[in-house]
Backbone atoms as SQL, in Angstrom:
CREATE TABLE atoms (id INTEGER PRIMARY KEY, chain TEXT, resi INTEGER, resn TEXT, atom TEXT, x REAL, y REAL, z REAL);
INSERT INTO atoms VALUES
  (1, 'A', 1, 'MET', 'N', -160.607, 64.540, -62.195),
  (2, 'A', 1, 'MET', 'CA', -160.075, 63.579, -61.238),
  (3, 'A', 1, 'MET', 'C', -160.262, 63.612, -60.062),
  (4, 'A', 2, 'TYR', 'N', -161.259, 62.671, -60.579),
  (5, 'A', 2, 'TYR', 'CA', -161.439, 61.852, -58.212),
  (6, 'A', 2, 'TYR', 'C', -160.301, 60.924, -58.342),
  (7, 'A', 3, 'LYS', 'N', -159.592, 60.816, -56.759),
  (8, 'A', 3, 'LYS', 'CA', -158.922, 59.570, -56.152),
  (9, 'A', 3, 'LYS', 'C', -159.594, 59.141, -54.744),
  (10, 'A', 4, 'CYS', 'N', -159.863, 57.939, -54.799),
  (11, 'A', 4, 'CYS', 'CA', -159.944, 56.937, -53.353),
  (12, 'A', 4, 'CYS', 'C', -158.298, 56.791, -53.063),
  (13, 'A', 5, 'LYS', 'N', -158.651, 57.915, -51.294),
  (14, 'A', 5, 'LYS', 'CA', -156.651, 57.964, -50.710),
  (15, 'A', 5, 'LYS', 'C', -156.859, 56.088, -49.997),
  (16, 'A', 6, 'THR', 'N', -158.236, 55.398, -49.901),
  (17, 'A', 6, 'THR', 'CA', -157.536, 54.081, -49.140),
  (18, 'A', 6, 'THR', 'C', -157.454, 53.387, -50.546),
  (19, 'A', 7, 'CYS', 'N', -158.361, 53.049, -51.039),
  (20, 'A', 7, 'CYS', 'CA', -157.825, 52.057, -52.506),
  (21, 'A', 7, 'CYS', 'C', -157.983, 52.326, -53.579),
  (22, 'A', 8, 'ASN', 'N', -156.808, 53.480, -54.055),
  (23, 'A', 8, 'ASN', 'CA', -156.283, 53.936, -55.378),
  (24, 'A', 8, 'ASN', 'C', -157.411, 53.900, -56.532),
  (25, 'A', 9, 'TRP', 'N', -158.854, 54.147, -55.895),
  (26, 'A', 9, 'TRP', 'CA', -159.587, 53.868, -56.930),
  (27, 'A', 9, 'TRP', 'C', -159.894, 54.743, -57.665),
  (28, 'A', 10, 'HIS', 'N', -159.477, 55.712, -59.103),
  (29, 'A', 10, 'HIS', 'CA', -159.388, 57.093, -59.720),
  (30, 'A', 10, 'HIS', 'C', -160.876, 57.374, -61.482),
  (31, 'A', 11, 'GLY', 'N', -161.893, 58.435, -60.379),
  (32, 'A', 11, 'GLY', 'CA', -162.105, 58.513, -62.022),
  (33, 'A', 11, 'GLY', 'C', -162.854, 59.925, -62.160),
  (34, 'A', 12, 'GLN', 'N', -164.138, 60.107, -62.608),
  (35, 'A', 12, 'GLN', 'CA', -164.546, 61.285, -62.706),
  (36, 'A', 12, 'GLN', 'C', -165.624, 61.474, -61.784),
  (37, 'A', 13, 'LEU', 'N', -166.051, 62.606, -61.683),
  (38, 'A', 13, 'LEU', 'CA', -167.647, 63.136, -60.822),
  (39, 'A', 13, 'LEU', 'C', -168.701, 62.223, -60.844),
  (40, 'A', 14, 'HIS', 'N', -169.006, 62.140, -62.299),
  (41, 'A', 14, 'HIS', 'CA', -170.098, 60.676, -62.602),
  (42, 'A', 14, 'HIS', 'C', -170.114, 60.164, -62.052),
  (43, 'A', 15, 'GLU', 'N', -169.273, 58.784, -61.977),
  (44, 'A', 15, 'GLU', 'CA', -168.687, 57.873, -60.855),
  (45, 'A', 15, 'GLU', 'C', -168.831, 57.765, -59.798),
  (46, 'A', 16, 'LEU', 'N', -168.701, 58.675, -59.042),
  (47, 'A', 16, 'LEU', 'CA', -168.889, 58.915, -57.362),
  (48, 'A', 16, 'LEU', 'C', -170.390, 58.396, -57.293),
  (49, 'A', 17, 'GLU', 'N', -170.684, 57.590, -56.328),
  (50, 'A', 17, 'GLU', 'CA', -171.482, 57.803, -55.265),
  (51, 'A', 17, 'GLU', 'C', -171.279, 59.269, -54.308),
  (52, 'A', 18, 'TYR', 'N', -172.838, 58.826, -53.970),
  (53, 'A', 18, 'TYR', 'CA', -173.857, 60.530, -52.498),
  (54, 'A', 18, 'TYR', 'C', -173.834, 59.516, -51.422),
  (55, 'A', 19, 'ASP', 'N', -173.547, 60.352, -50.310),
  (56, 'A', 19, 'ASP', 'CA', -174.410, 59.878, -48.237),
  (57, 'A', 19, 'ASP', 'C', -174.706, 61.198, -48.812),
  (58, 'A', 20, 'ILE', 'N', -175.408, 61.427, -47.723),
  (59, 'A', 20, 'ILE', 'CA', -176.920, 62.205, -46.891),
  (60, 'A', 20, 'ILE', 'C', -176.816, 62.769, -46.001),
  (61, 'A', 21, 'ILE', 'N', -175.770, 63.441, -45.300),
  (62, 'A', 21, 'ILE', 'CA', -175.882, 63.207, -44.033),
  (63, 'A', 21, 'ILE', 'C', -175.689, 64.471, -43.320),
  (64, 'A', 22, 'GLU', 'N', -176.887, 63.930, -41.880),
  (65, 'A', 22, 'GLU', 'CA', -177.321, 65.384, -40.724),
  (66, 'A', 22, 'GLU', 'C', -176.071, 65.276, -39.723),
  (67, 'A', 23, 'SER', 'N', -176.545, 66.594, -39.748),
  (68, 'A', 23, 'SER', 'CA', -175.434, 67.936, -39.431),
  (69, 'A', 23, 'SER', 'C', -175.884, 69.451, -38.917),
  (70, 'A', 24, 'CYS', 'N', -175.535, 70.123, -37.754),
  (71, 'A', 24, 'CYS', 'CA', -176.322, 70.629, -37.113),
  (72, 'A', 24, 'CYS', 'C', -176.353, 71.667, -37.834),
  (73, 'A', 25, 'PHE', 'N', -175.713, 71.879, -38.778),
  (74, 'A', 25, 'PHE', 'CA', -176.396, 72.843, -39.899),
  (75, 'A', 25, 'PHE', 'C', -177.075, 72.048, -40.690),
  (76, 'A', 26, 'GLY', 'N', -177.947, 71.171, -41.461),
  (77, 'A', 26, 'GLY', 'CA', -178.760, 70.514, -42.139),
  (78, 'A', 26, 'GLY', 'C', -178.362, 69.304, -43.149),
  (79, 'A', 27, 'SER', 'N', -178.464, 69.135, -43.424),
  (80, 'A', 27, 'SER', 'CA', -178.544, 67.734, -44.573),
  (81, 'A', 27, 'SER', 'C', -177.117, 67.862, -45.284),
  (82, 'A', 28, 'ASP', 'N', -176.174, 67.582, -45.375),
  (83, 'A', 28, 'ASP', 'CA', -174.986, 67.442, -46.678),
  (84, 'A', 28, 'ASP', 'C', -174.595, 66.315, -47.283),
  (85, 'A', 29, 'LYS', 'N', -174.166, 66.856, -48.739),
  (86, 'A', 29, 'LYS', 'CA', -173.875, 65.075, -49.427),
  (87, 'A', 29, 'LYS', 'C', -172.816, 64.994, -49.913),
  (88, 'A', 30, 'VAL', 'N', -172.292, 63.693, -49.627),
  (89, 'A', 30, 'VAL', 'CA', -170.148, 63.400, -49.443),
  (90, 'A', 30, 'VAL', 'C', -170.051, 62.733, -49.982),
  (91, 'A', 31, 'GLU', 'N', -168.981, 62.650, -50.760),
  (92, 'A', 31, 'GLU', 'CA', -168.636, 61.865, -51.797),
  (93, 'A', 31, 'GLU', 'C', -168.587, 59.843, -51.381),
  (94, 'A', 32, 'ILE', 'N', -168.131, 59.326, -52.518),
  (95, 'A', 32, 'ILE', 'CA', -168.102, 58.155, -51.942),
  (96, 'A', 32, 'ILE', 'C', -167.573, 57.178, -53.418),
  (97, 'A', 33, 'CYS', 'N', -165.884, 56.325, -52.229),
  (98, 'A', 33, 'CYS', 'CA', -166.091, 55.965, -53.358),
  (99, 'A', 33, 'CYS', 'C', -166.621, 54.633, -53.780),
  (100, 'A', 34, 'PRO', 'N', -166.877, 54.050, -54.711),
  (101, 'A', 34, 'PRO', 'CA', -168.258, 53.446, -55.386),
  (102, 'A', 34, 'PRO', 'C', -167.122, 51.775, -55.291),
  (103, 'A', 35, 'GLU', 'N', -166.067, 51.610, -55.728),
  (104, 'A', 35, 'GLU', 'CA', -164.900, 50.443, -55.014),
  (105, 'A', 35, 'GLU', 'C', -165.238, 50.265, -53.568),
  (106, 'A', 36, 'CYS', 'N', -164.661, 51.225, -52.306),
  (107, 'A', 36, 'CYS', 'CA', -164.289, 50.622, -51.128),
  (108, 'A', 36, 'CYS', 'C', -165.931, 51.713, -50.159),
  (109, 'A', 37, 'GLY', 'N', -166.548, 52.181, -50.552),
  (110, 'A', 37, 'GLY', 'CA', -167.393, 53.644, -50.060),
  (111, 'A', 37, 'GLY', 'C', -167.198, 53.622, -49.074),
  (112, 'A', 38, 'SER', 'N', -165.518, 54.373, -49.415),
  (113, 'A', 38, 'SER', 'CA', -165.015, 54.988, -48.382),
  (114, 'A', 38, 'SER', 'C', -165.482, 55.922, -48.552),
  (115, 'A', 39, 'TYR', 'N', -165.621, 57.016, -47.728),
  (116, 'A', 39, 'TYR', 'CA', -165.402, 58.627, -47.466),
  (117, 'A', 39, 'TYR', 'C', -164.022, 59.604, -48.170),
  (118, 'A', 40, 'GLU', 'N', -162.662, 59.016, -48.344),
  (119, 'A', 40, 'GLU', 'CA', -161.505, 59.709, -47.863),
  (120, 'A', 40, 'GLU', 'C', -161.520, 60.286, -50.000),
  (121, 'A', 41, 'VAL', 'N', -162.456, 60.787, -50.784),
  (122, 'A', 41, 'VAL', 'CA', -162.071, 60.974, -51.907),
  (123, 'A', 41, 'VAL', 'C', -161.081, 61.953, -52.861),
  (124, 'A', 42, 'VAL', 'N', -160.715, 62.463, -53.304),
  (125, 'A', 42, 'VAL', 'CA', -160.242, 63.145, -53.567),
  (126, 'A', 42, 'VAL', 'C', -160.135, 64.538, -54.648),
  (127, 'A', 43, 'LYS', 'N', -159.882, 65.464, -54.983),
  (128, 'A', 43, 'LYS', 'CA', -160.035, 65.694, -56.565),
  (129, 'A', 43, 'LYS', 'C', -159.056, 65.850, -56.347),
  (130, 'A', 44, 'VAL', 'N', -158.159, 65.182, -57.761),
  (131, 'A', 44, 'VAL', 'CA', -157.028, 65.645, -58.044),
  (132, 'A', 44, 'VAL', 'C', -156.802, 66.533, -58.874),
  (133, 'A', 45, 'VAL', 'N', -155.722, 66.815, -59.771),
  (134, 'A', 45, 'VAL', 'CA', -155.703, 68.239, -60.618),
  (135, 'A', 45, 'VAL', 'C', -154.232, 67.367, -62.149),
  (136, 'A', 46, 'ASP', 'N', -154.644, 66.761, -62.789),
  (137, 'A', 46, 'ASP', 'CA', -154.246, 66.119, -63.930),
  (138, 'A', 46, 'ASP', 'C', -152.581, 67.175, -64.187),
  (139, 'A', 47, 'SER', 'N', -151.986, 67.017, -64.172),
  (140, 'A', 47, 'SER', 'CA', -150.513, 68.209, -64.734),
  (141, 'A', 47, 'SER', 'C', -150.661, 67.739, -66.547),
  (142, 'A', 48, 'GLU', 'N', -151.425, 68.121, -67.551),
  (143, 'A', 48, 'GLU', 'CA', -151.001, 67.807, -68.442),
  (144, 'A', 48, 'GLU', 'C', -150.831, 69.667, -69.548);
């Protein structure tokens, strides 16, 4: 599961959107929240 720190959206990896950011090391794929567009998406561990 993934969670957005900005809007509290939560969902699975396949629901995330991605952005390509250019850095001095080349292209980097960054996860984006599908609800608010924030880059503050973190992986959360289910306690089951």
